[in-house]
XYZ file of C-alpha atoms in Angstrom:
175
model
C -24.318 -34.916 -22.218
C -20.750 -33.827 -23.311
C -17.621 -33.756 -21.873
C -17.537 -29.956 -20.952
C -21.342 -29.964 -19.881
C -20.299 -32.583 -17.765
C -17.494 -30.576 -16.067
C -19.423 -27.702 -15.463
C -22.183 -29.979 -14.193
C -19.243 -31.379 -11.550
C -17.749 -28.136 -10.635
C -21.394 -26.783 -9.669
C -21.596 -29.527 -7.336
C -18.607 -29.489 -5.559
C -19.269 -25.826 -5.282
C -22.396 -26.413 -3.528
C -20.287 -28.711 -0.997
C -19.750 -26.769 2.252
C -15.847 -27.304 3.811
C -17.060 -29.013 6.798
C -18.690 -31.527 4.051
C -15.894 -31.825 2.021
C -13.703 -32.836 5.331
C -15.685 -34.953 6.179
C -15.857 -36.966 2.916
C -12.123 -36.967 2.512
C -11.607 -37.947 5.511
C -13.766 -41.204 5.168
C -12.440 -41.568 1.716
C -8.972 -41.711 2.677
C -9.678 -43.754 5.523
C -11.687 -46.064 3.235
C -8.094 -46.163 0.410
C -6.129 -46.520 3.854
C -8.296 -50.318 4.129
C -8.017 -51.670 0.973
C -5.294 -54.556 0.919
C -3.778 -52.882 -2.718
C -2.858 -49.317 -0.115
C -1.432 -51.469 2.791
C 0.722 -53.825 0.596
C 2.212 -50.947 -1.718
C 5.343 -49.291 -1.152
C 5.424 -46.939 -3.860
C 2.179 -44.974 -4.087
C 1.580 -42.535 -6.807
C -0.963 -39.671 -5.440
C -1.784 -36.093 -5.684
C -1.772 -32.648 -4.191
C -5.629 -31.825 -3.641
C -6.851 -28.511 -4.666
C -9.307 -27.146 -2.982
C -12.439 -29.083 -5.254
C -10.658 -32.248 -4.121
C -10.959 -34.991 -1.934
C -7.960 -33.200 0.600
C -4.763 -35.462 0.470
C -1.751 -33.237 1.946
C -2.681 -35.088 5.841
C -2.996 -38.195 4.413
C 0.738 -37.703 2.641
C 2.400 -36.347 5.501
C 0.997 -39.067 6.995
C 2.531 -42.089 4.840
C 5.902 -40.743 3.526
C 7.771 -42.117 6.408
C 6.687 -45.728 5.480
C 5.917 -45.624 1.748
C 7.536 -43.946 -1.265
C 5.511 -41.634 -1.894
C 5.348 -39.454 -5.786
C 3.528 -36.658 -6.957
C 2.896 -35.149 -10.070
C 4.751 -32.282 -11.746
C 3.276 -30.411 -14.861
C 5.924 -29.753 -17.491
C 4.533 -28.992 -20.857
C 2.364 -31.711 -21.602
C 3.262 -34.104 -19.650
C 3.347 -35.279 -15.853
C 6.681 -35.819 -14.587
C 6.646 -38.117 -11.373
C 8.605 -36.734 -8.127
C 9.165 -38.421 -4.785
C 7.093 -36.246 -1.926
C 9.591 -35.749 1.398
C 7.419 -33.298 2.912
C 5.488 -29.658 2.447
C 8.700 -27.816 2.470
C 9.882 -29.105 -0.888
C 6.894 -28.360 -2.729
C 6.678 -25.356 -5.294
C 3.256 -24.019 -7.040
C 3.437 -24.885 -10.706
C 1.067 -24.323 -13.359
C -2.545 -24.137 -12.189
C -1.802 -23.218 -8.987
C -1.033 -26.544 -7.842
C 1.474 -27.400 -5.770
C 4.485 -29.938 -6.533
C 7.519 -31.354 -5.695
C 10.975 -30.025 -6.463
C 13.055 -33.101 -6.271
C 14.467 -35.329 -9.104
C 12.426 -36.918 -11.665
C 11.419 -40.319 -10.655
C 11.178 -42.668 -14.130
C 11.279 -46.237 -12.282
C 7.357 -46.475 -13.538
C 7.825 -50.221 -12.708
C 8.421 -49.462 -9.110
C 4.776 -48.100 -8.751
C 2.519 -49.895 -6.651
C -0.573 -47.744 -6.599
C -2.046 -44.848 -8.303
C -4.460 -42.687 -6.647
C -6.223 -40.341 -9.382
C -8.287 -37.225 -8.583
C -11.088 -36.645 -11.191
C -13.809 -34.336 -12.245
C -15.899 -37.646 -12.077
C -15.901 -41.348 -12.312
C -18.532 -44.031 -13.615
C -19.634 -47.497 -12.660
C -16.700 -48.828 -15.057
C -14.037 -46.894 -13.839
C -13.929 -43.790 -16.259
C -12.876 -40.867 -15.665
C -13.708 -37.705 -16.783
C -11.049 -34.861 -15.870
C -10.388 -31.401 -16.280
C -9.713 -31.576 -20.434
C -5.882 -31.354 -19.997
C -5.353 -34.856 -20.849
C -2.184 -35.688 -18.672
C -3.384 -38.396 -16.970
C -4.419 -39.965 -20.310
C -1.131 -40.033 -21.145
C 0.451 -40.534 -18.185
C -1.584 -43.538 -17.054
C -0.339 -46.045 -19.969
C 3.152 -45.739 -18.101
C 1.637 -47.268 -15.439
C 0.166 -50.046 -16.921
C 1.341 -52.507 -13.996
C -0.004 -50.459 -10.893
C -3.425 -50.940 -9.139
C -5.109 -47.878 -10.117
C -7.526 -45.684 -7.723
C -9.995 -43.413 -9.101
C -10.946 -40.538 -6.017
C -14.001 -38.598 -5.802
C -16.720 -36.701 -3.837
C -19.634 -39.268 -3.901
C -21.584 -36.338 -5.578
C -19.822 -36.816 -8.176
C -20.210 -40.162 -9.481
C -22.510 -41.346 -12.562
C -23.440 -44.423 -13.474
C -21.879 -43.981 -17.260
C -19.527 -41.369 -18.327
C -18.782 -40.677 -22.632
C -15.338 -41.956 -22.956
C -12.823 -41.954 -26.094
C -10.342 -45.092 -26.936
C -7.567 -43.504 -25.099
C -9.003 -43.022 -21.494
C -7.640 -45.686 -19.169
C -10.600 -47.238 -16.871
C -9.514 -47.207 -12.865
C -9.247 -50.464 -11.240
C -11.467 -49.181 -8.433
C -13.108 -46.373 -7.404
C -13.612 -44.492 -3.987
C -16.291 -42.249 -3.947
């Protein structure tokens, strides 16, 4: 199957997730990344701003920003530009209707501990297939020396996803 079959394939069943469901399986997800030794020992954590197909981060982030530096992603153009998370009041909806922060650019990619990365799927070797964009493809390579987290609905895991040369397998994967 192809890349786009595959997404619709995904979307249907998230879609066919009630939100009591989908609480409940972010909530044990989260509480699963909140266990593993790579989430306790990092202080900078790169995450996300769920939408609503998502595993649902924004409790988890309020949670954690007063004890670890915590970034989100900005869309501009392309690219993903990394911005530190203080809170729901200084987030702004960008493009796609997803919300982000409206700090200063953070570009200490060194700094990053852990990467948490939302996906459309994930397979037993840690690909990822997302929503076509390819920002995280590029983005991901900049972050070449922090644990990386794939994070999705168990429904959405397959045992092999098609991949290209540039997709960046996760270190682990919570599903």
């Amino acid at each position: 199957m192809d890349k786009k079959a595959l997404r619709k394939q995904m979307k249907g069943r998230i879609l066919a997730m009630n939100d009591a469901e989908k609480k409940r399986l972010s909530d044990d997800l989260f509480a699963r990344l909140e266990q593993l030794v790579e989430f306790q020992q990092a202080r900078c954590v790169l995450a996300y701003w769920s939408l609503p197909d998502e595993p649902n981060s924004h409790e988890v982030l309020s949670k954690w920003r007063a004890e670890k530096e915590i970034l989100l992603p900005a869309v501009i153009g392309d690219d993903l530009e990394l911005r530190r998370y203080k809170g729901d009041d200084d987030l702004a909806v960008g493009p796609f209707n997803i919300k982000e922060p409206v700090g200063e650019v953070f570009s200490d990619y060194g700094k990053v501990d852990l990467v948490i990365v939302p996906g459309l799927s994930f397979d037993t070797y840690g690909y990822r297939l997302g929503r076509g964009k390819g920002y995280y493809d590029r983005l991901l390579p900049r972050l070449a020396t922090a644990t990386t987290v794939g994070f999705c609905f168990p429904c959405q895991f397959e045992q092999e996803l098609p991949h290209d040369e540039w997709d960046v397998p996760m270190d682990k994967v919570l599903c």
